[in-house]
Amino acid sequence: MQKQAIFQSKLLPYALVAPQLAIVLIFFYWPALQAVIQSFLLQDAFGLSTTFVWFDNYIELFRDPAYFEAIVRTFFFSFAIAVSSLSFALLLAVMADKPLRGSMLYRTLLIWPYAVAPPVVGVLWIFMLHPSLGIIARYLRAIGVDWNPLLDGDQAATLIILAAAWKQISYNFLFFLAGLQAIPKSVLEAAAIDGARPMRRFWTVTFPLLSPTIFFLLVVNIVYAFFDTFGIIDTMTRGGPGTSTVTLVYKVYSDGLLGGNLGSSAAQSVILMVMVIVLTGIQFRFVERKVTY
Amino acid sequence: MALRHFGAATAFALTIGMTASPALAVTEIQWWHAMTGANNDVIVKLANDFNAAQSDYKVVPTYKGNYADTMNAGIAAFRAGNAPHIMQVFEVGTATMMAATGAVKPVYKLMADAGEKFDPKIYLPAITGYYSTSKGEMLSFPFNSSSTVMWVNLDELKKANVEIPKTWPETFAAAKKLHDNGHPTCGFSGSWVTWVNLEQLSAWHNVPLASKANGLDGFDTKLEFNGPLQVKHLEKLVELQKDKTYDYAGRTNTGEGRFTSGECPIYLTSSAFFGNVKAQAKFNFTAVPMPYYPDVKGAPQNSIIGGASLWVMGGKPADEYKGVAKFLTFLSDTDRQVYIHKASGYLPITKAAYEKAKAEGFYKDQPYLETPLLELTNKEPTENSRGLRLGNMVQLRDVWSEEIEQALAGKKTAKQALDAAVERGNTMLRQFEKTAVK
């Protein structure tokens, strides 16, 4: 068996890798480096005056108690979004995995919401639950429920978590269904013959065999909750009431794009980048050990 | 066969010949705006009329999203060296645009350089004051201006036997009565919570919102809206929020549907709400001036404007500026202003247009369209009512709203909330001051 690479020329492999490398450098490392540089600068919105301010942007952030609140809130939101969308998607996938009549249609319908853009999700939920525009909200108020997520922070947070989780369910469902269908039927049949009831079969056979999928989805969901939810927040609550739905990414967006404070916004994205790197590291270092491939 | 080919070739040659030659001579002028619906039609018509009236320039209007989106798009385009010629910027973006010396071409300079006839005195001072330096140099061209008015559902007021209120105490009493008579979820409400309850309230009572004439005299301004009047007003709102005599309807205008649906019979928002009210409300309505506190001496003063103006971006060739200047002159025309006023419900920006609309009897059947003008011109503007010019205003408003929401939700007292809003706002103003081009 020849292990030696079949490349005769020393340059050819580099040449072949070069386009890929160029893409990674231009589209990933270059913007990341830009963010780091920007985070040391103080600049007006138009980029006309620039001052180098060392770590001022970072120091100001850590002095701001609202920033810590946003960190805690983001972790809470991510946890709530990941857990609720994962568990609900798993439930749906287990049900859709059964040999049902018309299951293709059922599965297709469940996948649809994934094709919807986050701001559209926000708008859809606004039409249901916004205090003045929402259909459900009108009925709620008519029957005497004090529904006003414009003032009640907990209601607003629930709304964001619901909408964000709802959108992610389809994606999770798709992977769970594929994962479930990849589990050999013979294993489950053997367990059934041994007298294990459906619940026990699920927790002792299916669930462990699904653990790589669950782990993968956990990482994806947390990254989603961290980065992709600002469209939903922007359309639904704009961070309010008070600051009860301001997450880290929304703060990056609102400070940078709405407020024109690019330095602080860049510093925040650098912190966010570090946070996600650390978080993913922890997941792979510790959670992955529990995963059986 | 051959003949058919010949015909096609001729047609082809003709088309090329016809489209290519005039396209080379015309200078395109990009106009980015944030108008939708009926107001978008107005913009398109203005551009078409201008293009038809002469052959040297072609104004190309492009919708770029809401006000904040349009401004961000313009800023991003400028950073990429690709800014439009004309950008519609809402009034709260004024300080940001003004601070960007070099990024914009002041209108008074543009007109002088292009040799266009231009007299800032023909425009309504209540409007131009907002967009001019303290020396009276017009920096941007006022386009669509509005002001806060109080929209009233006449049918519901009649049903509850309530007079149209003039003062705040009367408004509170009216709202209570309406609340008890079939409006359990909302006696009165309003949009743009900070604009109505801080910015306009302060100007209307001749109380400062910020030092240095609300920022018009310099960027080293400090917020001052935690005074007794504003605290008292917010306290009252907090009290009425408890049983929903007042019900908070959000930071922007998303709550306006509560008025048109009949849920809230009294609603304070922009006069530009007119188009929607007219289209959707199935009841008799009117718009009256904002209420005032009768115990404040000299109140009511005059209101300040909302809406947007047209900024001309810097760094373009002189012949293109000439076209821009011609277009601004075209917009200033009296008949055209009357048209814009009637079609959009925004204010006429020139004195002549206002007089003409009045002479035509335009306000006879729609007296509420004159309300914002009467408010703006109620008294000679003072330091506190000329306008506002605060940096990062979009974000400032969000911070103020956050604090007001905390008060209305009962998490802070009115005083605590306004103190915090002032303190957090001042930090942001210092930040802006650091980055503003000197």
XYZ file of C-alpha atoms in Angstrom, chain A residues 38 42-49 51 56-57 60 66 130-133 138 141-142 146-148 150-154 237-244 246 250-251 253-262 264, chain B residues 68-69 72 74-75 78-79 87 96-97 99-104 185 241 244 247-252 254-258 261 263 313 392 394-395 398 401-403 405-406 408-409 411 424 431 434-437:
102
model
C -11.838 48.591 15.118
C -12.999 55.579 18.416
C -14.637 56.621 15.187
C -17.623 58.649 14.104
C -20.295 56.988 11.993
C -18.907 58.276 8.700
C -15.358 57.207 9.431
C -14.080 60.785 9.139
C -12.229 61.004 12.424
C -8.608 58.025 17.353
C -11.046 52.220 26.375
C -13.915 50.549 24.535
C -16.172 51.173 29.282
C -26.059 46.763 31.726
C -48.356 42.364 19.652
C -50.646 44.281 22.042
C -52.108 46.494 19.338
C -51.593 44.508 16.137
C -56.828 41.277 21.383
C -57.142 41.416 26.607
C -60.831 40.970 25.842
C -53.208 41.682 31.265
C -51.184 41.003 28.132
C -48.734 43.782 27.336
C -44.435 46.274 25.710
C -44.290 46.856 29.454
C -43.960 43.411 30.997
C -40.376 42.251 30.599
C -41.102 38.615 31.403
C -39.293 44.240 20.960
C -36.251 46.286 19.914
C -34.687 45.189 23.184
C -37.512 46.497 25.355
C -39.309 46.906 27.618
C -36.517 48.445 29.616
C -33.568 46.319 28.602
C -35.299 43.026 29.253
C -31.300 43.086 24.980
C -28.661 42.760 19.711
C -26.460 45.167 21.630
C -26.290 45.601 16.338
C -28.001 48.478 18.097
C -24.818 50.160 19.369
C -23.003 49.766 16.079
C -25.650 50.161 13.433
C -28.323 52.214 15.117
C -26.043 54.165 17.424
C -23.055 54.519 15.136
C -20.718 53.620 18.001
C -18.515 51.307 15.972
C -17.819 49.697 21.268
C -32.776 54.396 10.310
C -32.120 51.919 7.486
C -27.312 53.511 7.720
C -26.167 56.164 3.243
C -23.402 56.063 5.843
C -20.289 56.939 2.009
C -17.662 54.801 3.721
C -30.351 61.405 1.271
C -24.994 63.056 13.277
C -25.142 64.509 9.768
C -21.094 66.566 12.837
C -19.915 64.886 9.661
C -18.215 67.929 8.131
C -16.922 66.881 4.749
C -19.397 64.066 4.382
C -22.176 66.493 3.597
C -57.982 48.884 28.153
C -51.009 53.070 33.614
C -54.976 51.318 31.961
C -51.790 52.376 28.212
C -48.250 52.457 26.877
C -48.207 51.692 23.169
C -44.519 51.272 22.377
C -41.442 53.251 21.386
C -42.310 53.788 17.738
C -46.607 50.435 16.019
C -49.363 51.230 18.521
C -51.233 53.604 16.218
C -53.641 50.835 15.252
C -55.159 51.148 18.691
C -59.416 50.363 15.649
C -59.678 50.984 21.216
C -23.719 64.319 0.355
C -26.650 59.581 18.646
C -31.648 57.268 17.767
C -29.854 55.423 20.506
C -33.949 54.002 22.998
C -37.591 54.750 26.379
C -35.984 51.978 28.380
C -36.097 54.096 31.509
C -40.724 51.693 30.428
C -39.123 50.800 33.763
C -44.387 52.529 33.768
C -43.781 48.909 34.739
C -39.715 49.034 38.638
C -26.995 57.429 30.720
C -18.952 59.733 23.646
C -15.321 62.780 21.316
C -15.946 61.444 17.814
C -17.554 64.538 16.275
C -15.334 66.187 13.692
